[in-house]
Amino acid sequence: CLLFFSFPQCDNAKGLKAFYDAIKYGPNHLMVFGGVCATVTSIIAESLKGWNLVQLSFAATTPELADKKKYPYFFRTVPSDNAVNPAILKLLKHYHWKRVGTLTQDVQRFSEVRNDLTGVLYGEDIEISDTESFSNDPCTSVKKLKGNDVRIILGQFDEEMAVKVFCCAYDEEMYGSKYQWIIPGWYENLWWESWINSTQCLSKNLLAAMEGYIGVDFEPLSSKPNKTISGRTPQQYEKEYNAKRGDGQSSKFHGYAYDGIWVIARTLQRAMNYLNSTNKHQKIEDFNYTNHKLGKIFLNAMNETRFFGVTGEVVFRNGERMGTIKFTQFQEQKEVKVGEYNAVDDKLEIINNSIRFQGLEPPKDKTIIQEELRKISLPLYSILSALTILGMIMASAFLFFNIKNRNQKLIKMSSPYMNNLIILGGMLSYASIFLFGLDGSFVSEKTFETLCTVRTWILTVGYTTAFGAMFAKTWRVHAIFKNVKMKKKIIKDQKLLVIVGGMLLIDLCILICWQVVDPLRRTVEKYNMEPDPAGRDISIRPILEHCENTHMTIWLGIVYAYKGLLMLFGCFLAWETRNVSIPALNDSKYIGMSVYNVGIMCIIGAAVSFLTRDQPNVQFCIVALVIIFCSTITLCLVFVPKLITLRTNPDAATQNRRFQFTQNQKKEDSKTSTSVTSVNQASTSRLEGLQSENHRLRMKITELDKDLEEVTMQLQDTPEKTTYIKQNHYQDLNDILSIRNFTDGKDGEKAILKNHLDQNPPAQWGSDPSRTSKDPIEDINSPEHIQRRLSLQLPILHHAYLPSIGGVDASCASPCVSPSASPRHRHVPPSFRVMVSGL
């Protein structure tokens, strides 16, 4: 005899009284079948142990009844509410969701399921990142879930609260392709229509938020076409049930009630078989409420019962039904079965991939932050590299031009060695562009860190080499034309190379200290997250590589200060030499233009580069274009005018011109007309030849001076030799005059002797006003006149021509009568008026 009870009103008092009345006044009952209301069932189940009665429920799903210490004689054919948790775990693993959040209504039933779920997920490498609960208003909890970036929400609440939850989710935009809601699946059909009026949410908004949620509940009937213990398939059973039900209300527990009857029948059969095999004198009819041994036999027999029923495989594990859990998804305002979980086999089956997600793929369990290196575009790098190659080809062409025409007077005067250094510096600057374009997409992190140092060194050395050589050339022009004390000195290219080397040495000292004390390192700067351009459910966090160190500002300040001083020095030299009007020597105008363009472009480029740190393509483009422009404009300003001049008028740039000096020392000496001849450093050999010729002429003048003195002495001793003097030494005097004119022609000056001869022409030699009436030849050949003229003219001639060829100094106003002052007794160093320029 079975005791069957059901109290839809869930009145604990009435239920407990009915149970006690049945025990006291009714026959002996073998088992208790039923228990729908959780509260009534739990009270009765707790008291069964005193009567050794086994209870089997087909509708009580509360997790509380799974406590075997408290309810040892309780069984149920319907899975517990906790039975969905292993199914949820399997679903989470299937879609690789490892981070979830829970939202629970403050009701014991839901809290127990959540606590059990926490235990199931613990140790399964699934993180519960946030646990929220609410009593009446879930919006605050929903907002917290969003703030914690929870994408997979496991909800436990009833239908009324479910409407409120999804309204809040719509307001917080927690729906769609980025979120997945998993909630109980035991709600009634069209459950939301009963509660929509209790919220301020529009129906379409509620349905939009609900779209795609997954419901989890036990399977009412098995979907397999296998025959059950009754000989019917689940489908046949359902058809027969609906036919007998007619218009009556259907219950989802009818299959479990049907299988429950079969469980009791199988339990009693197993108990009878056990009693027959062990004790032939005892029957199940002998059971009473004090027969603990027979009650234990019934308990063990039910726990070992196993068969295939209309609800699937009927198996108990510690009194809990190992049933089938179904998954449904809300699709287009209706619930569609998308899969099931078999607890016996621990297997999840998704029906033909019927789950439809809002996005192209299942939602991510959190905001997937994909770090993406902001790299330089390959087409941009290719274009700028091509421009750089063209610039290097141009520099190579200038180098070829400079070497090929190095013996041309125009190129010689412009210091071809310094020109080569300018080209070398430009090519180093060009080469740095290739290194600036190499980032993490082309090279490894270690290589990138090395490139940080290499490209800094190359650009710094290239800049100093180019402008250092240019400024060194300008300094030589300034030193020659602005410093009177140096006008007789030769400034060779070796000295200019030393100057450039000194500038580079300063650079090397700065760079070496920088590298040793605070080397450049690869740093990664992370920016704010951005949505995926391809529409995927990920967020892009741009990262950018930089070359930085601890005291970057200090080191850059030192480098910029040094380069700035170098530029100011170049501007000063260009301004000081602006009036030097020999184009082959003076590049001040082009240097000023170069400094102006480079300075402006560097300031603009540095500012724009700093403002576009987060845009590597723009930054690289600006830096590369600034380097290309500065290097190109500098090389063109230095070499294009020379190229044009060499092809059109190569001598125009090297012709002598008058110079205007602004120094005070030159203004005071305004009475002296100075003509300066600039000679190229490469013409040193020619200067040496002129010095040799000058020495030879001085030796000849010395010999002629000796002959003149001998003639003077002969005139004093023997006047009869006048005819000899006139015939043999008159030609020597003409030679003296021609030599004087030759030396004067070399310098372009007006000779003193020439002035004297113009005032006293040779045709009037020996003329005397007192004797004009006499024979001219006789007067000229007169010994008295010849002796008198020679005594007056020879000292004048002696002091007139010797200074021009390196004899006595012209400052000697009176004839030098001292024997030691005579050219025959001392050698006077030549006083050249030749300016030597090695430019």
Short mmCIF file of C-alpha atoms in Angstrom, two decimals, residues 366-648:
data_model
loop_
_atom_site.label_atom_id
_atom_site.label_comp_id
_atom_site.label_asym_id
_atom_site.label_seq_id
_atom_site.Cartn_x
_atom_site.Cartn_y
_atom_site.Cartn_z
CA LYS A 366 35.40 39.28 -21.07
CA THR A 367 36.57 42.17 -23.10
CA ILE A 368 39.35 40.61 -25.10
CA ILE A 369 42.09 43.17 -25.20
CA GLN A 370 44.25 42.50 -28.19
CA GLU A 371 47.43 44.51 -28.16
CA GLU A 372 48.17 45.74 -31.62
CA LEU A 373 51.46 47.33 -32.51
CA ARG A 374 51.04 50.58 -34.33
CA LYS A 375 53.52 50.04 -37.07
CA ILE A 376 54.76 52.01 -39.99
CA SER A 377 52.88 51.34 -43.19
CA LEU A 378 54.91 49.32 -45.66
CA PRO A 379 53.82 51.42 -48.69
CA LEU A 380 54.77 54.61 -46.84
CA TYR A 381 58.14 53.14 -45.86
CA SER A 382 58.71 52.07 -49.47
CA ILE A 383 57.88 55.53 -50.86
CA LEU A 384 60.10 57.39 -48.42
CA SER A 385 62.88 54.84 -48.92
CA ALA A 386 62.65 55.44 -52.67
CA LEU A 387 62.96 59.21 -52.12
CA THR A 388 65.91 58.58 -49.82
CA ILE A 389 67.61 56.45 -52.45
CA LEU A 390 67.12 59.23 -55.00
CA GLY A 391 68.70 61.65 -52.56
CA MET A 392 71.68 59.35 -52.08
CA ILE A 393 72.03 58.99 -55.84
CA MET A 394 72.05 62.79 -56.12
CA ALA A 395 74.70 62.99 -53.38
CA SER A 396 76.77 60.38 -55.21
CA ALA A 397 76.49 62.43 -58.40
CA PHE A 398 77.75 65.52 -56.54
CA LEU A 399 80.61 63.43 -55.14
CA PHE A 400 81.53 62.25 -58.62
CA PHE A 401 81.36 65.82 -59.91
CA ASN A 402 83.55 67.07 -57.06
CA ILE A 403 86.20 64.37 -57.54
CA LYS A 404 86.25 64.60 -61.32
CA ASN A 405 86.67 68.38 -61.35
CA ARG A 406 88.92 68.65 -58.30
CA ASN A 407 91.72 70.12 -60.43
CA GLN A 408 89.47 72.83 -61.83
CA LYS A 409 90.30 76.23 -60.39
CA LEU A 410 86.73 76.78 -59.25
CA ILE A 411 86.57 73.47 -57.34
CA LYS A 412 90.07 73.87 -55.96
CA MET A 413 89.22 77.23 -54.45
CA SER A 414 86.10 75.74 -52.82
CA SER A 415 88.09 73.10 -50.89
CA PRO A 416 87.16 69.76 -52.50
CA TYR A 417 88.03 67.81 -49.34
CA MET A 418 85.53 69.81 -47.31
CA ASN A 419 82.99 69.31 -50.07
CA ASN A 420 83.48 65.56 -49.77
CA LEU A 421 82.79 65.77 -46.04
CA ILE A 422 79.60 67.73 -46.69
CA ILE A 423 78.44 65.00 -49.07
CA LEU A 424 79.40 62.29 -46.57
CA GLY A 425 77.37 63.99 -43.85
CA GLY A 426 74.38 64.26 -46.17
CA MET A 427 74.56 60.58 -47.07
CA LEU A 428 74.74 59.60 -43.39
CA SER A 429 71.64 61.69 -42.73
CA TYR A 430 69.90 59.98 -45.64
CA ALA A 431 70.90 56.56 -44.29
CA SER A 432 69.31 57.27 -40.90
CA ILE A 433 65.87 57.35 -42.57
CA PHE A 434 66.06 53.63 -43.29
CA LEU A 435 66.68 52.96 -39.60
CA PHE A 436 63.91 55.27 -38.39
CA GLY A 437 61.42 53.26 -40.44
CA LEU A 438 62.31 49.90 -38.89
CA ASP A 439 59.99 48.99 -36.01
CA GLY A 440 58.74 45.87 -34.27
CA SER A 441 56.98 44.67 -37.41
CA PHE A 442 60.33 44.31 -39.19
CA VAL A 443 62.85 43.52 -36.45
CA SER A 444 62.91 41.84 -33.05
CA GLU A 445 62.75 43.71 -29.76
CA LYS A 446 66.49 43.30 -29.14
CA THR A 447 67.36 44.50 -32.63
CA PHE A 448 65.01 47.46 -32.27
CA GLU A 449 66.79 48.47 -29.08
CA THR A 450 70.11 48.38 -30.92
CA LEU A 451 68.66 50.47 -33.74
CA CYS A 452 67.65 53.10 -31.20
CA THR A 453 71.31 53.80 -30.52
CA VAL A 454 72.62 53.32 -34.06
CA ARG A 455 70.21 55.71 -35.76
CA THR A 456 70.86 58.40 -33.14
CA TRP A 457 74.60 58.14 -33.69
CA ILE A 458 74.34 58.17 -37.48
CA LEU A 459 72.07 61.21 -37.62
CA THR A 460 74.12 63.15 -35.08
CA VAL A 461 77.46 62.40 -36.75
CA GLY A 462 76.03 63.08 -40.22
CA TYR A 463 74.67 66.46 -39.17
CA THR A 464 77.95 67.52 -37.57
CA THR A 465 80.03 66.27 -40.50
CA ALA A 466 78.03 68.17 -43.10
CA PHE A 467 77.60 71.47 -41.30
CA GLY A 468 80.94 71.25 -39.52
CA ALA A 469 82.76 71.06 -42.85
CA MET A 470 80.64 73.89 -44.24
CA PHE A 471 81.31 76.12 -41.27
CA ALA A 472 85.03 75.26 -41.29
CA LYS A 473 85.27 76.53 -44.88
CA THR A 474 83.51 79.71 -43.91
CA TRP A 475 85.80 80.14 -40.92
CA ARG A 476 88.85 80.03 -43.20
CA VAL A 477 87.38 82.78 -45.38
CA HIS A 478 86.63 84.80 -42.26
CA ALA A 479 90.10 84.21 -40.84
CA ILE A 480 91.80 85.37 -44.02
CA PHE A 481 89.73 88.38 -44.92
CA LYS A 482 88.81 89.64 -41.47
CA ASN A 483 92.05 89.08 -39.55
CA VAL A 484 94.89 91.23 -40.85
CA LYS A 485 97.50 89.47 -38.75
CA MET A 486 96.86 86.23 -40.57
CA LYS A 487 97.08 87.60 -44.06
CA LYS A 488 100.54 86.13 -44.65
CA LYS A 489 99.66 82.65 -43.20
CA ILE A 490 98.44 79.59 -45.06
CA ILE A 491 95.37 77.73 -43.64
CA LYS A 492 95.60 74.26 -45.07
CA ASP A 493 92.84 71.64 -45.35
CA GLN A 494 94.52 69.62 -42.62
CA LYS A 495 93.67 72.35 -40.13
CA LEU A 496 90.05 72.36 -41.29
CA LEU A 497 89.92 68.60 -40.87
CA VAL A 498 91.15 69.05 -37.32
CA ILE A 499 88.34 71.53 -36.68
CA VAL A 500 85.72 69.14 -38.05
CA GLY A 501 87.31 66.33 -36.06
CA GLY A 502 87.03 68.44 -32.91
CA MET A 503 83.34 68.95 -33.52
CA LEU A 504 82.88 65.23 -34.05
CA LEU A 505 84.89 64.53 -30.90
CA ILE A 506 82.42 66.61 -28.89
CA ASP A 507 79.60 64.62 -30.46
CA LEU A 508 81.29 61.34 -29.59
CA CYS A 509 81.86 62.42 -25.99
CA ILE A 510 78.19 63.29 -25.60
CA LEU A 511 77.00 60.08 -27.28
CA ILE A 512 79.39 57.82 -25.36
CA CYS A 513 78.38 59.36 -22.03
CA TRP A 514 74.75 58.99 -23.04
CA GLN A 515 75.23 55.33 -23.93
CA VAL A 516 77.21 54.46 -20.79
CA VAL A 517 75.24 56.42 -18.20
CA ASP A 518 71.68 56.21 -19.51
CA PRO A 519 71.39 54.10 -22.69
CA LEU A 520 68.33 54.15 -24.89
CA ARG A 521 65.85 51.35 -24.23
CA ARG A 522 62.78 50.02 -25.98
CA THR A 523 59.67 51.20 -24.18
CA VAL A 524 56.06 50.37 -25.00
CA GLU A 525 53.36 52.98 -24.63
CA LYS A 526 49.79 51.71 -24.32
CA TYR A 527 46.83 53.77 -25.47
CA ASN A 528 43.11 53.65 -24.77
CA MET A 529 41.15 50.72 -26.11
CA GLU A 530 39.48 51.05 -29.47
CA PRO A 531 36.72 48.96 -31.09
CA ASP A 532 37.75 46.37 -33.59
CA PRO A 533 37.50 47.79 -37.13
CA ALA A 534 36.44 44.35 -38.40
CA GLY A 535 33.48 44.26 -36.01
CA ARG A 536 34.77 41.39 -33.89
CA ASP A 537 33.94 41.14 -30.21
CA ILE A 538 37.33 42.36 -29.13
CA SER A 539 38.89 45.65 -28.14
CA ILE A 540 42.10 46.86 -29.67
CA ARG A 541 44.68 48.38 -27.36
CA PRO A 542 47.22 50.16 -29.54
CA ILE A 543 50.80 49.97 -28.38
CA LEU A 544 53.67 51.96 -29.72
CA GLU A 545 57.41 51.40 -29.44
CA HIS A 546 59.64 54.26 -28.37
CA CYS A 547 63.34 54.75 -27.84
CA GLU A 548 63.59 56.34 -24.42
CA ASN A 549 65.63 56.40 -21.25
CA THR A 550 65.34 57.76 -17.74
CA HIS A 551 66.64 61.27 -18.40
CA MET A 552 65.65 61.65 -22.03
CA THR A 553 64.90 65.37 -21.71
CA ILE A 554 68.33 66.18 -20.29
CA TRP A 555 70.24 64.32 -23.01
CA LEU A 556 68.16 65.80 -25.81
CA GLY A 557 68.66 69.24 -24.28
CA ILE A 558 72.44 68.77 -24.35
CA VAL A 559 72.42 67.63 -27.98
CA TYR A 560 70.05 70.39 -29.09
CA ALA A 561 72.09 73.02 -27.25
CA TYR A 562 75.30 71.91 -28.93
CA LYS A 563 73.72 71.80 -32.37
CA GLY A 564 72.10 75.15 -31.77
CA LEU A 565 75.42 76.74 -30.86
CA LEU A 566 76.92 75.20 -33.98
CA MET A 567 74.16 76.73 -36.10
CA LEU A 568 74.62 80.13 -34.44
CA PHE A 569 78.34 79.96 -35.10
CA GLY A 570 77.65 79.21 -38.74
CA CYS A 571 75.23 82.15 -38.96
CA PHE A 572 77.87 84.43 -37.44
CA LEU A 573 80.52 83.35 -39.95
CA ALA A 574 78.12 83.71 -42.85
CA TRP A 575 77.23 87.25 -41.76
CA GLU A 576 80.86 88.28 -41.25
CA THR A 577 81.92 87.08 -44.70
CA ARG A 578 78.91 88.38 -46.59
CA ASN A 579 80.96 91.11 -48.33
CA VAL A 580 83.65 88.75 -49.68
CA SER A 581 82.80 88.90 -53.36
CA ILE A 582 84.67 85.89 -54.74
CA PRO A 583 81.97 83.26 -55.35
CA ALA A 584 84.45 80.40 -55.48
CA LEU A 585 85.59 81.23 -51.97
CA ASN A 586 82.51 82.60 -50.30
CA ASP A 587 79.43 80.40 -49.73
CA SER A 588 78.04 82.67 -47.02
CA LYS A 589 74.81 83.36 -48.87
CA TYR A 590 74.11 79.66 -49.43
CA ILE A 591 75.19 78.77 -45.91
CA GLY A 592 72.77 81.33 -44.55
CA MET A 593 70.00 79.88 -46.68
CA SER A 594 70.87 76.36 -45.55
CA VAL A 595 70.94 77.32 -41.88
CA TYR A 596 67.63 79.14 -42.23
CA ASN A 597 65.89 76.25 -43.97
CA VAL A 598 67.37 73.59 -41.71
CA GLY A 599 66.58 75.55 -38.57
CA ILE A 600 62.98 76.25 -39.53
CA MET A 601 62.36 72.69 -40.72
CA CYS A 602 63.93 71.16 -37.61
CA ILE A 603 61.81 73.32 -35.30
CA ILE A 604 58.62 72.50 -37.21
CA GLY A 605 59.55 68.84 -37.55
CA ALA A 606 60.39 68.44 -33.85
CA ALA A 607 57.12 70.07 -32.79
CA VAL A 608 54.96 68.06 -35.18
CA SER A 609 56.83 64.86 -34.34
CA PHE A 610 56.16 65.38 -30.63
CA LEU A 611 52.47 66.06 -31.23
CA THR A 612 52.09 62.92 -33.35
CA ARG A 613 53.75 60.44 -30.98
CA ASP A 614 50.70 58.20 -31.14
CA GLN A 615 50.66 58.18 -34.94
CA PRO A 616 53.81 56.42 -36.12
CA ASN A 617 53.04 56.83 -39.81
CA VAL A 618 52.65 60.60 -39.51
CA GLN A 619 55.67 60.89 -37.22
CA PHE A 620 57.92 58.86 -39.49
CA CYS A 621 56.69 60.76 -42.54
CA ILE A 622 57.46 64.13 -40.91
CA VAL A 623 60.90 63.06 -39.67
CA ALA A 624 61.87 61.49 -42.99
CA LEU A 625 60.68 64.46 -45.06
CA VAL A 626 62.52 66.91 -42.80
CA ILE A 627 65.77 64.94 -43.13
CA ILE A 628 65.33 64.55 -46.89
CA PHE A 629 64.51 68.23 -47.36
CA CYS A 630 67.34 69.51 -45.16
CA SER A 631 69.97 67.22 -46.68
CA THR A 632 68.82 67.87 -50.24
CA ILE A 633 68.56 71.65 -49.93
CA THR A 634 71.98 71.82 -48.28
CA LEU A 635 73.71 69.74 -50.95
CA CYS A 636 71.96 71.61 -53.75
CA LEU A 637 72.85 75.03 -52.36
CA VAL A 638 76.50 74.01 -52.08
CA PHE A 639 76.98 72.22 -55.40
CA VAL A 640 74.37 73.37 -57.89
CA PRO A 641 75.79 76.94 -58.18
CA LYS A 642 79.26 75.48 -58.74
CA LEU A 643 77.91 73.10 -61.34
CA ILE A 644 76.16 75.93 -63.20
CA THR A 645 79.16 78.26 -62.96
CA LEU A 646 81.59 75.59 -64.14
CA ARG A 647 79.48 74.95 -67.22
CA THR A 648 78.73 78.59 -68.07
#
